[in-house]
Amino acid sequence: MQLLQNIWNSILDFTKLLVIPDWGSLIALLPVFMGVVVIFFFVGRIVQYRRIGPRRRRPGRVQPVTPPGVHMPGPTFAPILAAFGTFLLFAGLVFNGLILAIGLIAIILSLLYWGREGLRDYEHVAGEHVELPAVVHPGPPPGVHMPGPSFRPFLASLGVAVLFAGLVYGGWVLAVGVLFTIAALLGWLNDARKEYHHVVRADATGHLENDPPPAWPKTLLTVFALLIVAAVALNAGWFPPRTASGGTPGGSPAPGGSGGPAGSGGPGGSGGAAPGALAITASSIKFDVATLTAPADKPFTIHFDNQDAGTPHDVDVLDASGAKVVDNPIVTGTAAADYQIHPLKAGAYKFQCSVHPTMTGQLIVGS
């Protein structure tokens, strides 16, 4: 029977990693994932160029001719400055402090500069009074390829919106936002690659007919909507169903109560805090305390009160390296539980909700 119980506990621990993963660790791996994507991209480009073979001369470039009555704006550094300002702004959202202020100033200045250039072009166009020819050219002039319409900006905007929502609520919403944003940007990059090949052909042969308008991305939007619904259901704890103290409907405790790193006791009753217990309340996806103090080398109790109705929370303890030393069961609000914490050595720890990693605080264990 003990062997069967151990196997069942292992299955529950593995299921927890799939249903309620350690989002803090997954978010920390995002730079590694993006680095791997960049490395594969450059390796692919190197292999592609090595297969091209020796250079060969091709017909000279056809000089494009701007038709009468059309004003073509000149080159600008505004998109580069805006991209740099956006990078600093995103870095500031992660590291806060001075970087956030610099990012805000950079993005505002770059957008003002871009707006000023747009006004200048508008004034230039408004000041020109050129009579259009009686017969309008049926297409772009020779050597000019005009890109067709695209849904990519719309899809990328949706992905970024869900990504920002995930930065607030965490969990599966963040994962869906990151996934969809990457998919939209990769599709946009592929469209740019196709347009580049069209432009190269236009340089040698004159303008080409535009591609037909793209079809509505019904399949992608449907998959995206289903993933969002599933992410909200998992974040809110609607699936899989849990009891008030975070266990499964069959009465088994949620994984992690006794099998987490370094071990900790499961939650106790849902009454008031016991004498000497540390009290933490979760409300509006936030902890009500930022710092707690506990004795060193002695067991202690954390009374956790989850006041977010229908929302799962827990209070895990992490050491200075970010490794989880206490993994407590999840409590779905509104409900309360007493976490029995095993003795900890003196030092500074962090307590965090594994479902919503933005909910954090500091635990000071005295000597």
CSV table of C-alpha atoms in Angstrom, one decimal:
chain,number,residue,atom,x,y,z
A,1,MET,CA,0.0,0.0,0.0
A,2,GLN,CA,2.9,2.4,0.8
A,3,LEU,CA,4.3,1.8,-2.7
A,4,LEU,CA,0.9,2.6,-4.3
A,5,GLN,CA,0.6,5.7,-2.2
A,6,ASN,CA,4.1,6.9,-3.2
A,7,ILE,CA,3.2,6.3,-6.9
A,8,TRP,CA,0.0,8.3,-6.5
A,9,ASN,CA,1.8,11.2,-4.8
A,10,SER,CA,4.3,11.2,-7.7
A,11,ILE,CA,1.5,11.4,-10.2
A,12,LEU,CA,-0.1,14.3,-8.3
A,13,ASP,CA,3.3,16.1,-8.1
A,14,PHE,CA,3.8,15.7,-11.9
A,15,THR,CA,0.2,16.9,-12.6
A,16,LYS,CA,0.8,20.0,-10.5
A,17,LEU,CA,3.8,20.9,-12.7
A,18,LEU,CA,1.4,20.8,-15.8
A,19,VAL,CA,-1.6,22.5,-14.2
A,20,ILE,CA,0.0,24.9,-11.8
A,21,PRO,CA,3.6,25.3,-12.9
A,22,ASP,CA,6.2,27.5,-11.2
A,23,TRP,CA,5.6,30.6,-13.3
A,24,GLY,CA,8.5,32.4,-11.6
A,25,SER,CA,11.0,29.8,-13.0
A,26,LEU,CA,9.3,29.8,-16.4
A,27,ILE,CA,9.4,33.6,-16.7
A,28,ALA,CA,13.1,33.5,-15.7
A,29,LEU,CA,13.7,31.1,-18.7
A,30,LEU,CA,12.1,33.5,-21.2
A,31,PRO,CA,15.4,35.2,-22.0
A,32,VAL,CA,17.0,31.8,-22.5
A,33,PHE,CA,14.2,30.8,-24.9
A,34,MET,CA,14.5,34.0,-26.9
A,35,GLY,CA,18.3,33.6,-27.0
A,36,VAL,CA,17.9,30.1,-28.5
A,37,VAL,CA,15.4,31.5,-31.1
A,38,VAL,CA,17.9,34.2,-32.1
A,39,ILE,CA,20.8,31.7,-32.3
A,40,PHE,CA,18.7,29.4,-34.5
A,41,PHE,CA,17.7,32.3,-36.7
A,42,PHE,CA,21.3,33.4,-37.3
A,43,VAL,CA,22.5,29.9,-37.8
A,44,GLY,CA,19.8,29.4,-40.4
A,45,ARG,CA,20.7,32.5,-42.2
A,46,ILE,CA,24.4,31.5,-42.3
A,47,VAL,CA,23.5,28.1,-43.7
A,48,GLN,CA,21.2,29.7,-46.3
A,49,TYR,CA,23.9,32.1,-47.5
A,50,ARG,CA,26.6,29.4,-47.6
A,51,ARG,CA,24.3,27.5,-50.1
A,52,ILE,CA,23.8,30.5,-52.4
A,53,GLY,CA,27.1,29.9,-54.1
A,54,PRO,CA,29.3,32.5,-55.9
A,55,ARG,CA,27.9,35.9,-56.7
A,56,ARG,CA,26.6,36.5,-60.2
A,57,ARG,CA,25.9,39.7,-61.9
A,58,ARG,CA,22.3,40.6,-62.6
A,59,PRO,CA,20.6,43.3,-64.6
A,60,GLY,CA,20.9,46.8,-63.2
A,61,ARG,CA,18.3,48.2,-60.9
A,62,VAL,CA,15.4,49.9,-62.6
A,63,GLN,CA,15.2,53.5,-61.3
A,64,PRO,CA,11.7,54.1,-59.9
A,65,VAL,CA,9.8,57.1,-61.1
A,66,THR,CA,7.4,59.0,-58.9
A,67,PRO,CA,4.2,59.7,-60.8
A,68,PRO,CA,2.9,63.3,-61.0
A,69,GLY,CA,1.0,64.5,-58.1
A,70,VAL,CA,2.5,62.0,-55.6
A,71,HIS,CA,4.8,63.2,-52.8
A,72,MET,CA,7.2,60.5,-51.5
A,73,PRO,CA,8.4,61.2,-47.9
A,74,GLY,CA,12.2,60.9,-47.4
A,75,PRO,CA,14.1,58.6,-45.1
A,76,THR,CA,13.6,58.9,-41.4
A,77,PHE,CA,15.2,57.7,-38.2
A,78,ALA,CA,11.9,58.0,-36.2
A,79,PRO,CA,11.1,54.2,-36.3
A,80,ILE,CA,14.5,53.3,-35.0
A,81,LEU,CA,14.3,55.9,-32.2
A,82,ALA,CA,10.8,54.7,-31.3
A,83,ALA,CA,12.0,51.0,-31.2
A,84,PHE,CA,14.9,52.0,-29.0
A,85,GLY,CA,12.5,54.0,-26.7
A,86,THR,CA,10.1,51.0,-26.6
A,87,PHE,CA,13.0,48.7,-25.6
A,88,LEU,CA,14.0,51.0,-22.7
A,89,LEU,CA,10.3,51.2,-21.6
A,90,PHE,CA,9.9,47.4,-21.6
A,91,ALA,CA,13.3,47.1,-19.7
A,92,GLY,CA,11.9,49.6,-17.2
A,93,LEU,CA,8.8,47.6,-16.6
A,94,VAL,CA,11.1,44.7,-15.6
A,95,PHE,CA,13.8,46.5,-13.6
A,96,ASN,CA,11.8,49.7,-12.6
A,97,GLY,CA,13.8,52.6,-11.1
A,98,LEU,CA,15.7,55.0,-13.4
A,99,ILE,CA,15.4,52.8,-16.5
A,100,LEU,CA,11.6,53.1,-16.4
A,101,ALA,CA,11.9,56.9,-16.3
A,102,ILE,CA,14.4,57.0,-19.1
A,103,GLY,CA,12.3,54.6,-21.2
A,104,LEU,CA,9.2,56.9,-20.8
A,105,ILE,CA,11.2,60.0,-21.7
A,106,ALA,CA,12.8,58.2,-24.8
A,107,ILE,CA,9.5,56.9,-26.1
A,108,ILE,CA,7.7,60.3,-25.7
A,109,LEU,CA,10.5,62.2,-27.4
A,110,SER,CA,10.7,59.7,-30.3
A,111,LEU,CA,7.0,59.9,-30.8
A,112,LEU,CA,7.0,63.7,-30.7
A,113,TYR,CA,9.9,63.7,-33.3
A,114,TRP,CA,7.9,61.2,-35.5
A,115,GLY,CA,4.8,63.3,-35.2
A,116,ARG,CA,6.7,66.5,-36.2
A,117,GLU,CA,8.0,64.7,-39.3
A,118,GLY,CA,4.5,63.6,-40.1
A,119,LEU,CA,3.3,67.2,-39.8
A,120,ARG,CA,6.0,68.4,-42.1
A,121,ASP,CA,5.1,65.9,-44.8
A,122,TYR,CA,1.5,66.8,-44.4
A,123,GLU,CA,2.3,70.5,-44.8
A,124,HIS,CA,4.4,69.7,-47.9
A,125,VAL,CA,1.6,67.7,-49.5
A,126,ALA,CA,-1.0,70.4,-48.6
A,127,GLY,CA,1.1,73.1,-50.2
A,128,GLU,CA,1.4,71.4,-53.5
A,129,HIS,CA,-1.2,72.0,-56.1
A,130,VAL,CA,-0.5,69.7,-58.9
A,131,GLU,CA,-3.1,68.7,-61.4
A,132,LEU,CA,-3.4,65.0,-61.8
A,133,PRO,CA,-3.2,63.5,-65.2
A,134,ALA,CA,-6.5,62.7,-67.0
A,135,VAL,CA,-5.6,59.1,-67.1
A,136,VAL,CA,-4.4,57.7,-63.8
A,137,HIS,CA,-1.7,55.0,-63.9
A,138,PRO,CA,-3.3,51.6,-63.4
A,139,GLY,CA,-0.6,50.4,-61.0
A,140,PRO,CA,2.7,51.3,-59.4
A,141,PRO,CA,5.4,52.9,-61.6
A,142,PRO,CA,8.2,50.7,-63.0
A,143,GLY,CA,10.6,49.5,-60.3
A,144,VAL,CA,8.1,50.0,-57.4
A,145,HIS,CA,6.3,47.1,-55.6
A,146,MET,CA,3.5,48.1,-53.3
A,147,PRO,CA,2.9,45.7,-50.4
A,148,GLY,CA,-0.6,44.5,-50.0
A,149,PRO,CA,-2.9,44.6,-46.9
A,150,SER,CA,-2.0,42.6,-43.9
A,151,PHE,CA,-3.6,41.4,-40.6
A,152,ARG,CA,-0.3,41.1,-38.8
A,153,PRO,CA,-0.4,44.5,-37.0
A,154,PHE,CA,-3.9,43.7,-35.7
A,155,LEU,CA,-2.8,40.2,-34.6
A,156,ALA,CA,0.4,41.5,-32.9
A,157,SER,CA,-1.7,44.2,-31.1
A,158,LEU,CA,-4.0,41.5,-29.7
A,159,GLY,CA,-1.0,39.4,-28.6
A,160,VAL,CA,0.6,42.4,-26.9
A,161,ALA,CA,-2.7,43.3,-25.1
A,162,VAL,CA,-3.0,39.7,-23.7
A,163,LEU,CA,0.7,39.8,-22.8
A,164,PHE,CA,0.3,43.0,-20.8
A,165,ALA,CA,-2.8,41.4,-19.1
A,166,GLY,CA,-0.6,38.4,-18.3
A,167,LEU,CA,2.0,40.7,-16.6
A,168,VAL,CA,-0.8,41.7,-14.2
A,169,TYR,CA,-2.6,38.4,-13.6
A,170,GLY,CA,0.3,36.0,-14.4
A,171,GLY,CA,-0.2,32.3,-14.9
A,172,TRP,CA,-1.6,30.8,-18.1
A,173,VAL,CA,-2.8,34.2,-19.4
A,174,LEU,CA,0.9,35.3,-19.6
A,175,ALA,CA,1.9,32.1,-21.4
A,176,VAL,CA,-0.9,32.6,-24.0
A,177,GLY,CA,0.1,36.3,-24.5
A,178,VAL,CA,3.7,35.4,-25.0
A,179,LEU,CA,2.9,32.5,-27.4
A,180,PHE,CA,0.5,34.5,-29.5
A,181,THR,CA,2.8,37.6,-29.7
A,182,ILE,CA,5.7,35.4,-30.9
A,183,ALA,CA,3.4,33.7,-33.5
A,184,ALA,CA,2.2,37.1,-34.8
A,185,LEU,CA,5.7,38.5,-35.0
A,186,LEU,CA,7.1,35.4,-36.7
A,187,GLY,CA,4.3,35.6,-39.3
A,188,TRP,CA,5.0,39.3,-39.8
A,189,LEU,CA,8.7,38.5,-40.3
A,190,ASN,CA,7.8,35.9,-42.9
A,191,ASP,CA,5.6,38.4,-44.7
A,192,ALA,CA,8.5,40.9,-44.7
A,193,ARG,CA,10.8,38.2,-46.2
A,194,LYS,CA,8.2,37.6,-49.0
A,195,GLU,CA,8.0,41.3,-49.7
A,196,TYR,CA,11.7,41.6,-49.9
A,197,HIS,CA,11.8,39.0,-52.6
A,198,HIS,CA,9.1,40.8,-54.5
A,199,VAL,CA,11.1,44.1,-54.3
A,200,VAL,CA,14.2,42.3,-55.6
A,201,ARG,CA,12.2,41.0,-58.6
A,202,ALA,CA,10.7,44.4,-59.2
A,203,ASP,CA,14.2,46.0,-59.3
A,204,ALA,CA,15.1,43.8,-62.3
A,205,THR,CA,11.7,43.4,-64.1
A,206,GLY,CA,9.7,46.5,-63.2
A,207,HIS,CA,6.7,46.5,-60.9
A,208,LEU,CA,4.8,43.3,-60.2
A,209,GLU,CA,1.1,42.8,-59.6
A,210,ASN,CA,0.2,42.9,-55.9
A,211,ASP,CA,-0.7,39.7,-54.1
A,212,PRO,CA,-4.4,39.1,-53.6
A,213,PRO,CA,-5.8,40.5,-50.3
A,214,PRO,CA,-5.2,38.0,-47.5
A,215,ALA,CA,-8.1,35.9,-46.1
A,216,TRP,CA,-9.4,36.6,-42.7
A,217,PRO,CA,-7.4,34.6,-40.1
A,218,LYS,CA,-10.4,32.8,-38.8
A,219,THR,CA,-8.6,29.7,-37.7
A,220,LEU,CA,-5.9,31.6,-35.8
A,221,LEU,CA,-8.4,33.9,-34.1
A,222,THR,CA,-10.5,30.9,-33.1
A,223,VAL,CA,-7.5,29.1,-31.6
A,224,PHE,CA,-6.4,32.3,-29.8
A,225,ALA,CA,-9.9,32.8,-28.3
A,226,LEU,CA,-10.1,29.2,-27.1
A,227,LEU,CA,-6.6,29.5,-25.5
A,228,ILE,CA,-7.6,32.7,-23.7
A,229,VAL,CA,-10.8,31.0,-22.3
A,230,ALA,CA,-8.7,28.0,-21.2
A,231,ALA,CA,-6.1,30.3,-19.6
A,232,VAL,CA,-8.7,32.2,-17.7
A,233,ALA,CA,-10.3,29.0,-16.5
A,234,LEU,CA,-7.0,27.6,-15.3
A,235,ASN,CA,-6.0,30.9,-13.6
A,236,ALA,CA,-9.3,31.2,-11.9
A,237,GLY,CA,-9.2,27.6,-10.6
A,238,TRP,CA,-12.3,26.5,-12.5
A,239,PHE,CA,-10.5,23.6,-13.9
A,240,PRO,CA,-9.5,21.2,-12.5
A,241,PRO,CA,-12.1,21.6,-9.7
A,242,ARG,CA,-10.6,22.0,-6.2
A,243,THR,CA,-12.0,22.1,-2.7
A,244,ALA,CA,-11.9,25.2,-0.6
A,245,SER,CA,-8.5,24.3,0.8
A,246,GLY,CA,-7.0,23.5,-2.6
A,247,GLY,CA,-7.5,19.7,-2.7
A,248,THR,CA,-9.1,17.7,-5.5
A,249,PRO,CA,-12.8,16.7,-5.2
A,250,GLY,CA,-12.0,13.2,-4.1
A,251,GLY,CA,-10.6,14.5,-0.8
A,252,SER,CA,-6.9,14.0,-1.6
A,253,PRO,CA,-4.8,17.0,-0.6
A,254,ALA,CA,-3.4,19.2,-3.4
A,255,PRO,CA,0.1,18.1,-4.5
A,256,GLY,CA,2.9,19.9,-2.7
A,257,GLY,CA,1.7,19.7,0.9
A,258,SER,CA,4.1,17.0,1.9
A,259,GLY,CA,6.0,16.4,-1.3
A,260,GLY,CA,7.3,19.9,-2.0
A,261,PRO,CA,11.0,20.9,-1.7
A,262,ALA,CA,12.2,20.6,1.9
A,263,GLY,CA,8.7,19.7,2.9
A,264,SER,CA,6.0,21.6,4.8
A,265,GLY,CA,2.9,20.8,6.6
A,266,GLY,CA,-0.5,20.9,4.9
A,267,PRO,CA,-3.0,23.6,5.6
A,268,GLY,CA,-4.9,23.4,8.9
A,269,GLY,CA,-8.3,24.7,9.7
A,270,SER,CA,-9.9,27.8,8.3
A,271,GLY,CA,-10.7,29.5,11.5
A,272,GLY,CA,-8.9,32.6,12.9
A,273,ALA,CA,-5.2,32.9,13.2
A,274,ALA,CA,-3.7,30.8,16.1
A,275,PRO,CA,-1.7,32.7,18.8
A,276,GLY,CA,1.8,33.5,17.5
A,277,ALA,CA,0.9,32.6,13.8
A,278,LEU,CA,2.0,34.9,11.0
A,279,ALA,CA,-1.0,36.4,9.2
A,280,ILE,CA,-1.2,37.0,5.4
A,281,THR,CA,-4.3,38.0,3.5
A,282,ALA,CA,-4.7,37.9,-0.3
A,283,SER,CA,-7.1,40.4,-1.7
A,284,SER,CA,-7.3,41.9,-5.3
A,285,ILE,CA,-4.4,39.7,-6.4
A,286,LYS,CA,-2.1,41.2,-3.7
A,287,PHE,CA,-0.7,40.3,-0.3
A,288,ASP,CA,-1.6,42.7,2.5
A,289,VAL,CA,1.9,42.5,4.0
A,290,ALA,CA,5.3,43.0,2.4
A,291,THR,CA,7.5,41.8,5.2
A,292,LEU,CA,7.2,39.0,7.8
A,293,THR,CA,9.5,38.0,10.6
A,294,ALA,CA,9.9,34.4,11.9
A,295,PRO,CA,12.2,32.7,14.5
A,296,ALA,CA,15.2,30.7,13.2
A,297,ASP,CA,15.5,27.0,13.6
A,298,LYS,CA,12.0,26.7,15.0
A,299,PRO,CA,8.7,25.6,13.3
A,300,PHE,CA,6.1,28.4,12.9
A,301,THR,CA,2.6,28.8,11.4
A,302,ILE,CA,1.4,31.1,8.6
A,303,HIS,CA,-2.3,31.8,8.7
A,304,PHE,CA,-3.3,32.5,5.1
A,305,ASP,CA,-6.7,34.1,4.3
A,306,ASN,CA,-7.6,34.1,0.6
A,307,GLN,CA,-10.3,36.7,0.1
A,308,ASP,CA,-10.3,36.6,-3.7
A,309,ALA,CA,-13.5,34.7,-4.5
A,310,GLY,CA,-12.9,31.8,-7.0
A,311,THR,CA,-9.2,32.7,-7.3
A,312,PRO,CA,-6.5,30.2,-6.3
A,313,HIS,CA,-3.5,31.4,-4.2
A,314,ASP,CA,-0.9,30.0,-2.0
A,315,VAL,CA,2.2,31.1,0.0
A,316,ASP,CA,5.4,29.4,-0.9
A,317,VAL,CA,8.8,30.2,0.6
A,318,LEU,CA,11.9,30.7,-1.6
A,319,ASP,CA,15.6,31.1,-0.6
A,320,ALA,CA,18.0,33.8,-1.8
A,321,SER,CA,18.8,31.9,-5.0
A,322,GLY,CA,15.1,31.6,-5.9
A,323,ALA,CA,14.8,27.9,-5.1
A,324,LYS,CA,11.6,26.9,-3.5
A,325,VAL,CA,12.2,25.6,0.1
A,326,VAL,CA,8.5,25.4,1.2
A,327,ASP,CA,5.8,24.4,-1.3
A,328,ASN,CA,2.3,24.9,0.3
A,329,PRO,CA,-1.0,23.7,-1.1
A,330,ILE,CA,-3.3,26.1,-3.0
A,331,VAL,CA,-6.3,27.7,-1.3
A,332,THR,CA,-9.2,28.8,-3.6
A,333,GLY,CA,-11.0,31.8,-2.2
A,334,THR,CA,-12.8,32.7,-0.2
A,335,ALA,CA,-11.2,30.4,2.3
A,336,ALA,CA,-8.4,30.3,4.9
A,337,ALA,CA,-5.7,27.8,5.9
A,338,ASP,CA,-2.9,27.4,8.4
A,339,TYR,CA,0.4,26.5,6.9
A,340,GLN,CA,2.8,24.6,9.2
A,341,ILE,CA,6.3,25.7,8.2
A,342,HIS,CA,9.3,23.5,9.2
A,343,PRO,CA,12.3,25.1,10.9
A,344,LEU,CA,14.3,27.5,8.6
A,345,LYS,CA,17.9,28.7,9.0
A,346,ALA,CA,18.5,32.4,9.7
A,347,GLY,CA,18.5,34.6,6.6
A,348,ALA,CA,16.4,36.5,4.2
A,349,TYR,CA,13.7,34.6,2.2
A,350,LYS,CA,10.9,35.5,-0.2
A,351,PHE,CA,7.3,34.4,0.1
A,352,GLN,CA,5.4,34.2,-3.2
A,353,CYS,CA,2.2,32.9,-4.7
A,354,SER,CA,3.0,30.2,-7.3
A,355,VAL,CA,-0.2,30.9,-9.3
A,356,HIS,CA,0.4,34.7,-9.5
A,357,PRO,CA,4.2,35.3,-9.2
A,358,THR,CA,3.8,39.1,-9.0
A,359,MET,CA,2.4,38.5,-5.4
A,360,THR,CA,5.6,38.5,-3.4
A,361,GLY,CA,7.0,39.7,0.0
A,362,GLN,CA,10.1,39.2,2.2
A,363,LEU,CA,10.4,36.7,5.0
A,364,ILE,CA,13.1,37.6,7.6
A,365,VAL,CA,14.1,34.6,9.7
A,366,GLY,CA,15.9,35.8,12.8
A,367,SER,CA,18.9,34.2,14.5
